[in-house]
Amino acid sequence: MQEIELKFLIPPARLKGLMRQAKVKSSQDIHMAAHYYDTPEQDLAQAGIGLRIRQEGDAWVQTIKAGGDGIAARLEHNTILDNEHVQAMLDADELMPDLILYEDPAIAPALADFKLKKLAKKLTRQYMTDVQRTTRLLEDDSSKESSTNEDSNEDSNEDSNEENRSKKSSTIEVAYDIGQIIHGNDDSQCQDIHEIEFELVSGELEFLFATAKLWCKRYKLCLSTVTKAERGGLLIKGENYSPAVCADLKHLNVDQDSSMPTFVRAAVHNCLLQILPNSSAIAAGSQDNEHVLQLRIGLRRLHIALKAFKKFSDQLNTEWHSILKQTATLLGDYRELAHLATTIEPKLQQHGAPSLDWTENIERIKVKPIDAVRANDFQLTLLELIEFTMSDPSTEPQASTLAIDKLPKILAKKHIKLLKAEQDFDDLAPDYLDLDDLEADNAERNSLVSDDLDSNPVHKVRRHLKDLRYLSEFAAPLYSKKKSKRWLKRLIKAQKSLGQYQDHRYYQQCYQQKSLTDPNALYGAGWFAATLKNDRNRLQKRLARIQDRPTFW
């Protein structure tokens, strides 16, 4: 069966209030001790599969989780085991899962890449969880009202009755977990578990998301895509967070038959596959610049998808744009200086530059990445975006129109804007640096949109080049693979050159400005000023390769 679940981290300041809602008269407490299994090479984890045997009260349950949409839905298969058999294996310290259970056709596809007999011989217990779970069921209050209205109105038609019966079944389970993940070979190594989950038991997705948004708003919860299995794998490797997640277009599920609403949902979903893991890591405490960078790239991709494909669906919310823009800007303000201090400065010192301290500059930034990501407006926007991707595209008016019929006009329009911006950039004087415009330059770099800065030719090229690249990536699966691959290769190379050019401009400006209070910064200002001419020449060559090549659409 498919499990649809939303998981959240709980801010310590909101714990007491949340506990009062979780522990009510109708709630149930259950102790759960789970044993998780994988190969020494973590083959199951790499395939996105979790395999466990868990004691749930008086019962022992073997569970495998796999697949799904990568966000809220996963394939789950549960089997209740014989207690005496489990106890015998425990007494002999030989508790192991039975993989014969997964010859069942319903779950077999998840393990299609494995030979079960060979896999069974390699399995070992990797880690355990010891959790106290408090659960309560929530039912849709509006369905009860509908039921009352139905009973008082004998003339209601059969369709209305069917709709009300459907609403009556809308139930979700709220599960609050507190406990530990324990290393399988060293019980002194452990991590705390403190999270709350909302799982759809029956009924409509709408009720699941409405409830999750209500609790998220009230208790400032933060979405997390990190499963207990993933956390256990990190514990085994001695790591706190999974690596930053880049865009993965292999998981963009579109084709020539995709309708407009289906296409835009797939594009948003693909962006969320990049955004959610990185935002989850930052919300949990990661200060890795790569998590911040990949989150910002994901937000940029999402922004262009929502803007370019706004006519593909009536369910897109224009209010999402301002929240995404604000978050990206706050993330960028911090990341640029942090990257300069942790990466650029050490490189310059390796080449003989005098030491500079950027601590004061970073501390002046009041909103850190964790604050931006944990912001309630951003978390609620993520929930709404997830809900949008899981909604039914076939109910929309645009469902009768194919995306491929509309994409050429969108791509051509962006291509023309890029060619015009390239011409304006080529007309610039070679020594154009705009050194007195640091504030505006930084604002543009850190924002999702730069309409107010379009008078700057460099900004215009950057904006239109990124937009065309991401739009081309979304559209590529609908066209010739060979032609789109060549086109994207040229765009990516040009974007990389432009990024290096802009980065060096920015660093030059930062060191130039810092030299006003610390003469040692003149070394860095001169270093990057010397690189800009070659950067510009390389960029112009790669932009020219876009101008004189045919498009793929």
XYZ file of C-alpha atoms in Angstrom:
553
model
C 0.000 0.000 0.000
C 1.015 3.648 -0.379
C 1.797 5.695 2.703
C 1.140 9.447 2.492
C 2.849 11.218 5.360
C 4.210 14.639 6.301
C 7.017 14.814 8.860
C 8.048 17.872 10.879
C 10.739 18.967 13.302
C 9.486 20.640 16.496
C 11.056 23.881 17.823
C 11.899 23.418 21.549
C 9.978 26.583 22.460
C 6.759 25.099 21.051
C 7.106 21.660 22.604
C 4.910 22.131 25.677
C 2.001 23.524 23.702
C 2.250 20.785 21.103
C 2.399 18.085 23.775
C -0.905 19.308 25.183
C -2.476 18.764 21.766
C -0.801 15.397 21.173
C -1.537 13.906 24.605
C -5.321 14.056 24.960
C -7.763 11.565 26.482
C -8.254 9.772 23.189
C -4.525 9.501 22.426
C -2.558 6.290 22.760
C 1.015 5.719 23.912
C 3.058 2.909 22.457
C 6.677 1.888 22.864
C 8.420 0.944 19.618
C 11.823 -0.736 19.375
C 12.998 -1.215 15.798
C 15.937 -3.030 14.202
C 17.028 -1.705 10.771
C 18.864 -3.843 8.225
C 21.098 -3.205 5.232
C 24.231 -4.527 3.585
C 27.644 -3.287 4.777
C 27.778 -1.213 1.576
C 24.384 0.381 2.333
C 22.902 -0.987 -0.904
C 19.293 -0.669 0.281
C 19.758 2.897 1.500
C 21.301 3.911 -1.823
C 18.232 2.496 -3.561
C 15.938 4.510 -1.269
C 14.751 1.411 0.597
C 14.259 1.006 4.345
C 13.927 -2.469 5.898
C 13.102 -3.013 9.568
C 11.604 -5.301 12.193
C 9.797 -3.307 14.872
C 8.087 -4.119 18.124
C 4.853 -2.178 18.265
C 3.343 -2.779 21.672
C 2.810 -6.558 21.891
C 3.271 -7.183 18.160
C 6.345 -7.549 15.956
C 6.033 -6.109 12.444
C 8.398 -6.429 9.484
C 8.235 -3.364 7.207
C 9.799 -2.319 3.938
C 9.467 1.216 2.571
C 10.502 2.244 -0.927
C 9.748 4.341 -3.961
C 6.972 6.896 -3.875
C 7.096 10.483 -5.085
C 10.221 11.380 -3.126
C 8.342 13.894 -0.991
C 5.287 12.707 0.931
C 4.225 9.385 -0.591
C 6.059 6.056 -0.242
C 5.330 2.417 -0.912
C 4.958 0.570 2.408
C 4.508 -3.154 3.050
C 3.853 -4.458 6.595
C 3.739 -8.057 7.814
C 2.888 -9.109 11.371
C 5.380 -11.746 12.519
C 4.944 -14.701 14.839
C 5.903 -13.526 18.344
C 7.357 -16.869 19.452
C 9.537 -17.102 16.365
C 10.789 -13.553 16.871
C 11.516 -14.200 20.526
C 13.504 -17.320 19.641
C 15.619 -15.315 17.199
C 16.129 -12.585 19.814
C 17.239 -15.127 22.420
C 19.820 -16.447 19.962
C 20.779 -12.901 18.881
C 19.794 -13.869 15.339
C 16.866 -11.582 14.566
C 16.759 -11.167 10.777
C 14.078 -10.168 8.245
C 12.454 -12.746 5.983
C 12.905 -11.625 2.366
C 10.656 -14.383 1.034
C 7.796 -12.059 1.956
C 8.853 -9.749 -0.865
C 8.193 -12.179 -3.652
C 4.711 -10.684 -3.451
C 4.025 -8.867 -6.762
C 2.884 -5.748 -4.929
C 6.296 -5.107 -3.397
C 8.582 -7.055 -5.759
C 9.288 -4.040 -8.081
C 10.982 -2.209 -5.215
C 13.546 -5.009 -4.964
C 13.762 -5.781 -8.693
C 17.447 -4.812 -8.796
C 18.336 -7.287 -6.037
C 18.625 -11.060 -5.942
C 16.784 -11.874 -2.709
C 18.828 -14.928 -1.735
C 22.097 -13.091 -2.248
C 20.775 -10.010 -0.463
C 19.617 -12.073 2.539
C 23.134 -13.416 3.067
C 24.613 -9.908 3.182
C 22.078 -8.263 5.492
C 23.225 -7.126 8.925
C 21.612 -5.042 11.626
C 22.870 -1.515 11.113
C 21.131 0.474 13.836
C 18.133 0.479 16.146
C 15.510 2.981 17.254
C 13.930 3.217 20.676
C 10.875 5.443 20.451
C 7.926 6.403 22.611
C 5.085 7.264 20.233
C 1.920 9.147 21.119
C -0.838 8.905 18.501
C -4.262 10.404 18.077
C -6.767 10.323 15.245
C -8.263 13.478 13.789
C -11.435 13.460 11.720
C -12.668 16.097 9.330
C -15.076 18.289 11.329
C -16.596 19.657 8.149
C -17.685 16.119 7.204
C -19.727 15.869 10.385
C -21.479 19.104 9.484
C -22.120 17.750 6.001
C -23.558 14.599 7.553
C -25.951 16.623 9.716
C -27.095 18.619 6.724
C -27.624 15.391 4.799
C -29.827 13.910 7.525
C -31.952 17.067 7.695
C -32.396 17.332 3.949
C -34.104 14.282 2.495
C -34.087 15.843 -0.957
C -30.299 15.842 -1.318
C -29.393 13.943 -4.468
C -27.352 10.752 -4.720
C -24.180 12.551 -5.876
C -24.250 14.795 -2.823
C -24.739 11.788 -0.550
C -21.768 10.051 -2.136
C -19.626 13.149 -1.631
C -20.613 13.374 2.026
C -19.888 9.679 2.581
C -16.437 10.284 1.112
C -15.863 13.199 3.439
C -16.894 11.148 6.459
C -13.923 8.873 5.875
C -11.330 11.678 6.002
C -9.099 10.712 8.916
C -5.476 11.343 9.706
C -3.173 9.981 12.385
C -0.971 12.388 14.309
C 2.108 10.644 15.716
C 4.517 12.375 18.098
C 7.838 10.521 18.462
C 10.507 11.002 21.095
C 13.441 8.640 21.488
C 16.829 7.697 20.059
C 18.575 6.137 17.072
C 21.309 3.790 18.321
C 24.334 2.461 16.437
C 24.023 -1.293 15.835
C 27.558 -2.078 16.999
C 28.143 0.652 19.572
C 25.225 1.703 21.750
C 27.222 4.685 23.029
C 26.679 6.301 19.629
C 23.153 7.660 19.350
C 21.047 10.567 18.132
C 17.869 12.005 19.606
C 14.549 11.696 17.779
C 12.039 14.481 18.255
C 9.459 14.785 15.481
C 5.776 14.743 14.622
C 4.121 13.037 11.654
C 0.738 13.441 9.966
C -0.376 10.391 8.002
C -3.493 10.103 5.869
C -5.465 7.112 7.122
C -8.446 7.529 4.815
C -10.233 10.155 2.812
C -9.072 13.317 1.118
C -5.590 14.803 0.805
C -7.145 18.210 1.356
C -7.847 17.378 5.006
C -4.285 16.126 5.559
C -2.771 19.350 4.284
C -5.312 21.597 6.006
C -4.490 19.954 9.347
C -0.731 20.027 8.748
C -0.865 23.726 7.836
C -2.890 24.503 10.962
C -0.398 22.749 13.252
C 2.544 24.180 11.309
C 1.241 27.709 11.760
C 0.375 27.238 15.430
C 3.581 25.490 16.534
C 6.070 26.818 13.936
C 6.859 23.303 12.680
C 9.507 22.688 10.013
C 9.110 20.128 7.228
C 11.655 17.330 7.167
C 12.194 14.747 4.434
C 14.785 12.886 6.520
C 13.486 9.437 7.459
C 14.616 7.471 10.499
C 16.325 5.079 8.081
C 18.280 7.946 6.539
C 19.262 9.255 9.959
C 20.393 5.785 10.956
C 22.564 5.574 7.854
C 24.143 8.913 8.721
C 24.830 7.707 12.263
C 26.643 4.664 10.864
C 28.826 6.951 8.736
C 29.436 9.413 11.576
C 27.661 12.258 9.769
C 24.944 14.663 10.909
C 23.430 15.608 7.556
C 23.075 14.070 4.129
C 25.030 15.729 1.287
C 23.430 18.658 -0.502
C 20.987 17.607 -3.229
C 21.362 18.971 -6.767
C 18.666 19.084 -9.433
C 18.028 15.630 -10.872
C 16.229 15.770 -14.207
C 15.997 11.975 -14.392
C 13.069 12.350 -12.001
C 11.229 14.858 -14.204
C 8.230 12.796 -15.285
C 6.958 14.497 -18.455
C 6.523 13.397 -22.050
C 4.931 14.531 -25.308
C 1.496 13.533 -24.053
C 1.695 15.631 -20.859
C -1.142 18.102 -20.503
C -0.447 21.646 -19.345
C -1.549 20.996 -15.718
C 0.389 17.718 -15.595
C 3.504 19.378 -16.985
C 3.601 22.258 -14.501
C 2.999 19.885 -11.573
C 5.895 17.719 -12.721
C 8.163 20.771 -13.015
C 7.242 22.011 -9.526
C 7.673 18.498 -8.120
C 11.148 18.245 -9.643
C 12.112 21.566 -8.035
C 10.809 20.379 -4.655
C 12.982 17.258 -4.896
C 15.927 19.663 -4.770
C 14.468 22.210 -2.336
C 13.092 19.998 0.433
C 16.170 17.892 1.327
C 18.359 20.999 1.476
C 15.843 23.057 3.469
C 15.384 20.070 5.817
C 19.132 19.939 6.498
C 19.336 23.684 7.149
C 16.270 23.614 9.424
C 17.937 20.795 11.395
C 21.055 22.908 11.921
C 23.349 22.417 8.922
C 25.648 25.372 8.195
C 27.052 23.829 5.033
C 27.257 26.437 2.264
C 26.467 23.759 -0.309
C 23.046 23.149 1.268
C 22.344 26.881 1.029
C 23.578 27.072 -2.569
C 21.495 24.129 -3.777
C 18.423 25.418 -1.956
C 18.788 28.780 -3.702
C 19.212 27.104 -7.083
C 16.081 25.066 -6.409
C 14.168 28.209 -5.504
C 15.321 29.883 -8.699
C 14.224 26.905 -10.795
C 10.877 26.897 -9.018
C 10.399 30.617 -9.558
C 10.948 30.423 -13.307
C 8.647 27.398 -13.568
C 5.832 29.176 -11.717
C 6.296 32.360 -13.739
C 6.764 30.859 -17.205
C 4.004 28.260 -16.821
C 1.507 30.408 -14.908
C -1.183 29.806 -17.545
C -0.740 26.036 -17.329
C -2.854 25.762 -14.158
C -5.571 27.754 -12.377
C -4.342 26.454 -9.015
C -1.040 28.345 -8.944
C -0.914 30.909 -6.145
C 0.681 34.265 -7.017
C 1.477 34.842 -3.326
C 4.110 32.088 -3.475
C 6.436 34.358 -5.460
C 7.027 36.956 -2.731
C 7.758 34.308 -0.079
C 10.191 32.450 -2.330
C 11.919 35.682 -3.335
C 12.308 36.823 0.272
C 13.743 33.477 1.358
C 16.221 33.357 -1.532
C 17.399 36.890 -0.794
C 17.981 36.152 2.892
C 19.861 32.967 2.041
C 22.003 34.766 -0.521
C 22.968 37.612 1.805
C 24.563 35.114 4.172
C 25.940 32.595 1.713
C 27.970 35.057 -0.359
C 29.951 36.342 2.620
C 30.242 32.923 4.255
C 31.621 31.458 1.012
C 34.047 34.338 0.685
C 35.294 33.846 4.268
C 35.528 30.038 4.239
C 36.614 29.357 0.646
C 37.891 32.448 -1.193
C 39.946 33.958 1.621
C 41.954 30.750 2.329
C 42.712 30.382 -1.397
C 44.091 33.919 -1.564
C 46.198 33.307 1.525
C 47.689 30.226 -0.149
C 48.957 32.588 -2.862
C 50.535 34.972 -0.354
C 47.668 37.338 0.455
C 47.668 38.924 3.928
C 45.027 37.571 6.309
C 41.651 39.278 6.590
C 38.900 38.733 9.144
C 35.343 38.722 7.747
C 33.661 37.739 11.015
C 32.268 41.201 11.700
C 30.786 41.425 8.201
C 29.026 38.081 8.625
C 27.750 38.899 12.119
C 26.080 42.047 10.786
C 23.718 39.799 8.836
C 20.863 39.363 11.302
C 18.910 36.633 9.512
C 20.904 33.410 9.184
C 19.924 30.574 6.793
C 18.307 28.566 9.605
C 16.086 31.554 10.424
C 15.088 32.041 6.790
C 14.206 28.379 6.315
C 12.354 28.015 9.608
C 10.224 31.091 8.870
C 6.585 30.081 9.086
C 5.565 31.720 5.811
C 8.199 29.706 3.947
C 7.195 26.425 5.586
C 3.514 27.013 4.821
C 4.399 27.828 1.207
C 6.290 24.533 0.909
C 3.230 22.686 2.198
C 1.007 24.395 -0.354
C 3.427 23.547 -3.157
C 3.518 19.884 -2.119
C -0.280 19.844 -2.011
C -0.386 21.362 -5.499
C 1.863 18.651 -6.952
C -0.350 15.932 -5.439
C -3.619 17.427 -6.679
C -5.461 16.005 -9.688
C -4.463 17.741 -12.960
C -7.314 16.184 -14.927
C -9.917 18.416 -13.235
C -8.505 21.640 -14.678
C -9.761 23.366 -17.859
C -6.247 23.280 -19.362
C -6.191 19.460 -19.153
C -7.377 19.254 -22.763
C -4.289 21.086 -24.077
C -0.855 19.508 -24.447
C 2.127 21.310 -22.953
C 4.159 20.778 -26.120
C 1.701 23.004 -27.998
C 2.554 25.974 -25.752
C 6.239 25.472 -24.960
C 7.796 26.704 -28.271
C 6.352 30.207 -27.844
C 7.579 30.419 -24.235
C 11.075 29.207 -25.112
C 11.361 31.423 -28.199
C 10.353 34.518 -26.246
C 13.013 33.897 -23.594
C 15.596 33.125 -26.303
C 14.954 36.473 -28.021
C 15.358 38.323 -24.707
C 18.670 36.581 -24.099
C 19.991 37.474 -27.564
C 19.082 41.134 -26.991
C 20.762 41.117 -23.559
C 23.886 39.533 -25.081
C 24.085 42.330 -27.638
C 23.828 44.971 -24.916
C 26.580 43.185 -22.987
C 28.856 43.065 -26.056
C 28.403 46.835 -26.481
C 29.757 47.511 -22.975
C 33.179 49.068 -22.601
C 35.716 46.314 -21.772
C 36.603 47.971 -18.454
C 32.988 48.256 -17.242
C 32.956 47.105 -13.626
C 30.387 49.323 -11.862
C 32.532 49.267 -8.711
C 30.355 51.767 -6.863
C 27.252 49.603 -7.267
C 28.066 46.840 -4.759
C 24.741 47.053 -2.928
C 22.641 46.805 -6.082
C 24.863 44.104 -7.562
C 24.612 41.977 -4.437
C 20.840 42.497 -4.240
C 20.437 41.211 -7.792
C 22.668 38.187 -7.201
C 20.696 37.183 -4.124
C 17.195 37.724 -5.473
C 15.042 35.451 -7.599
C 13.890 38.347 -9.765
C 15.691 41.457 -10.943
C 13.160 43.431 -12.964
C 14.168 46.638 -11.200
C 17.825 46.062 -12.160
C 17.326 45.264 -15.840
C 19.154 48.446 -16.835
C 22.392 46.616 -15.988
C 23.441 44.532 -19.046
C 25.340 41.979 -16.937
C 22.301 41.366 -14.774
C 20.071 41.015 -17.824
C 22.286 38.393 -19.435
C 22.520 36.446 -16.186
C 18.788 36.493 -15.633
C 17.745 35.482 -19.139
C 20.499 32.875 -19.464
C 19.472 31.126 -16.253
C 15.808 31.301 -17.155
C 16.366 29.866 -20.630
C 18.518 27.074 -19.245
C 15.924 25.973 -16.673
C 13.032 26.271 -19.129
C 15.002 24.216 -21.652
C 15.652 21.535 -19.018
C 11.948 21.302 -18.177
C 11.001 21.071 -21.862
C 13.837 18.839 -23.111
C 12.122 15.456 -22.473
C 9.421 16.439 -24.974
C 11.890 16.932 -27.842
C 14.850 15.311 -29.574
C 17.307 14.104 -26.968
C 20.320 14.707 -29.206
C 19.400 18.299 -30.101
C 18.313 19.302 -26.593
C 21.466 17.811 -25.076
C 23.696 19.900 -27.361
C 21.656 23.018 -26.657
C 21.786 22.554 -22.889
C 25.519 21.878 -22.979
C 26.097 25.285 -24.598
C 23.792 27.042 -22.135
C 25.440 25.431 -19.118
C 28.941 26.342 -20.292
C 27.876 29.944 -20.885
C 26.152 30.116 -17.503
C 29.267 28.736 -15.794
C 31.439 31.393 -17.445
C 28.971 34.127 -16.553
C 28.845 32.884 -12.972
C 32.627 33.031 -12.686
C 32.681 36.521 -14.220
C 30.049 37.796 -11.803
C 31.639 36.072 -8.810
C 34.977 37.718 -9.532
C 33.271 41.104 -9.987
C 31.564 40.634 -6.643
C 34.729 39.544 -4.808
C 36.653 42.430 -6.336
C 34.022 44.844 -5.056
C 33.977 43.256 -1.582
C 37.745 43.521 -1.205
C 37.722 47.037 -2.664
C 35.145 48.136 -0.129
C 36.940 46.432 2.766
C 40.182 48.166 1.794
C 38.634 51.424 3.029
C 39.111 50.133 6.594
C 41.830 47.514 6.079
C 44.603 48.150 3.490
C 45.396 44.407 3.441
C 42.247 43.942 1.341
C 43.911 45.696 -1.629
C 45.652 42.418 -2.478
C 42.329 40.669 -3.045
C 40.872 43.640 -4.925
C 43.817 43.636 -7.307
C 43.808 39.855 -7.709
C 40.227 39.686 -8.892
C 40.461 42.850 -10.994
C 43.258 41.124 -12.922
C 41.020 38.136 -13.736
C 38.077 40.046 -15.137
C 39.393 40.678 -18.653
C 40.000 36.968 -19.307
C 36.667 36.118 -17.666
C 34.869 38.501 -20.006
C 36.570 37.191 -23.136
C 35.737 33.588 -22.246
C 32.128 34.562 -21.523
C 31.685 36.377 -24.834
C 32.966 33.353 -26.768
C 30.520 31.028 -25.063
C 27.617 33.419 -25.494
C 28.436 33.633 -29.207
C 28.023 29.860 -29.487
C 24.413 30.278 -28.377
C 23.745 33.068 -30.870
C 24.758 31.139 -33.974
C 23.298 27.707 -33.139
C 19.794 26.364 -33.923
C 17.367 25.749 -31.067
C 15.942 22.324 -30.252
C 12.226 23.212 -30.142
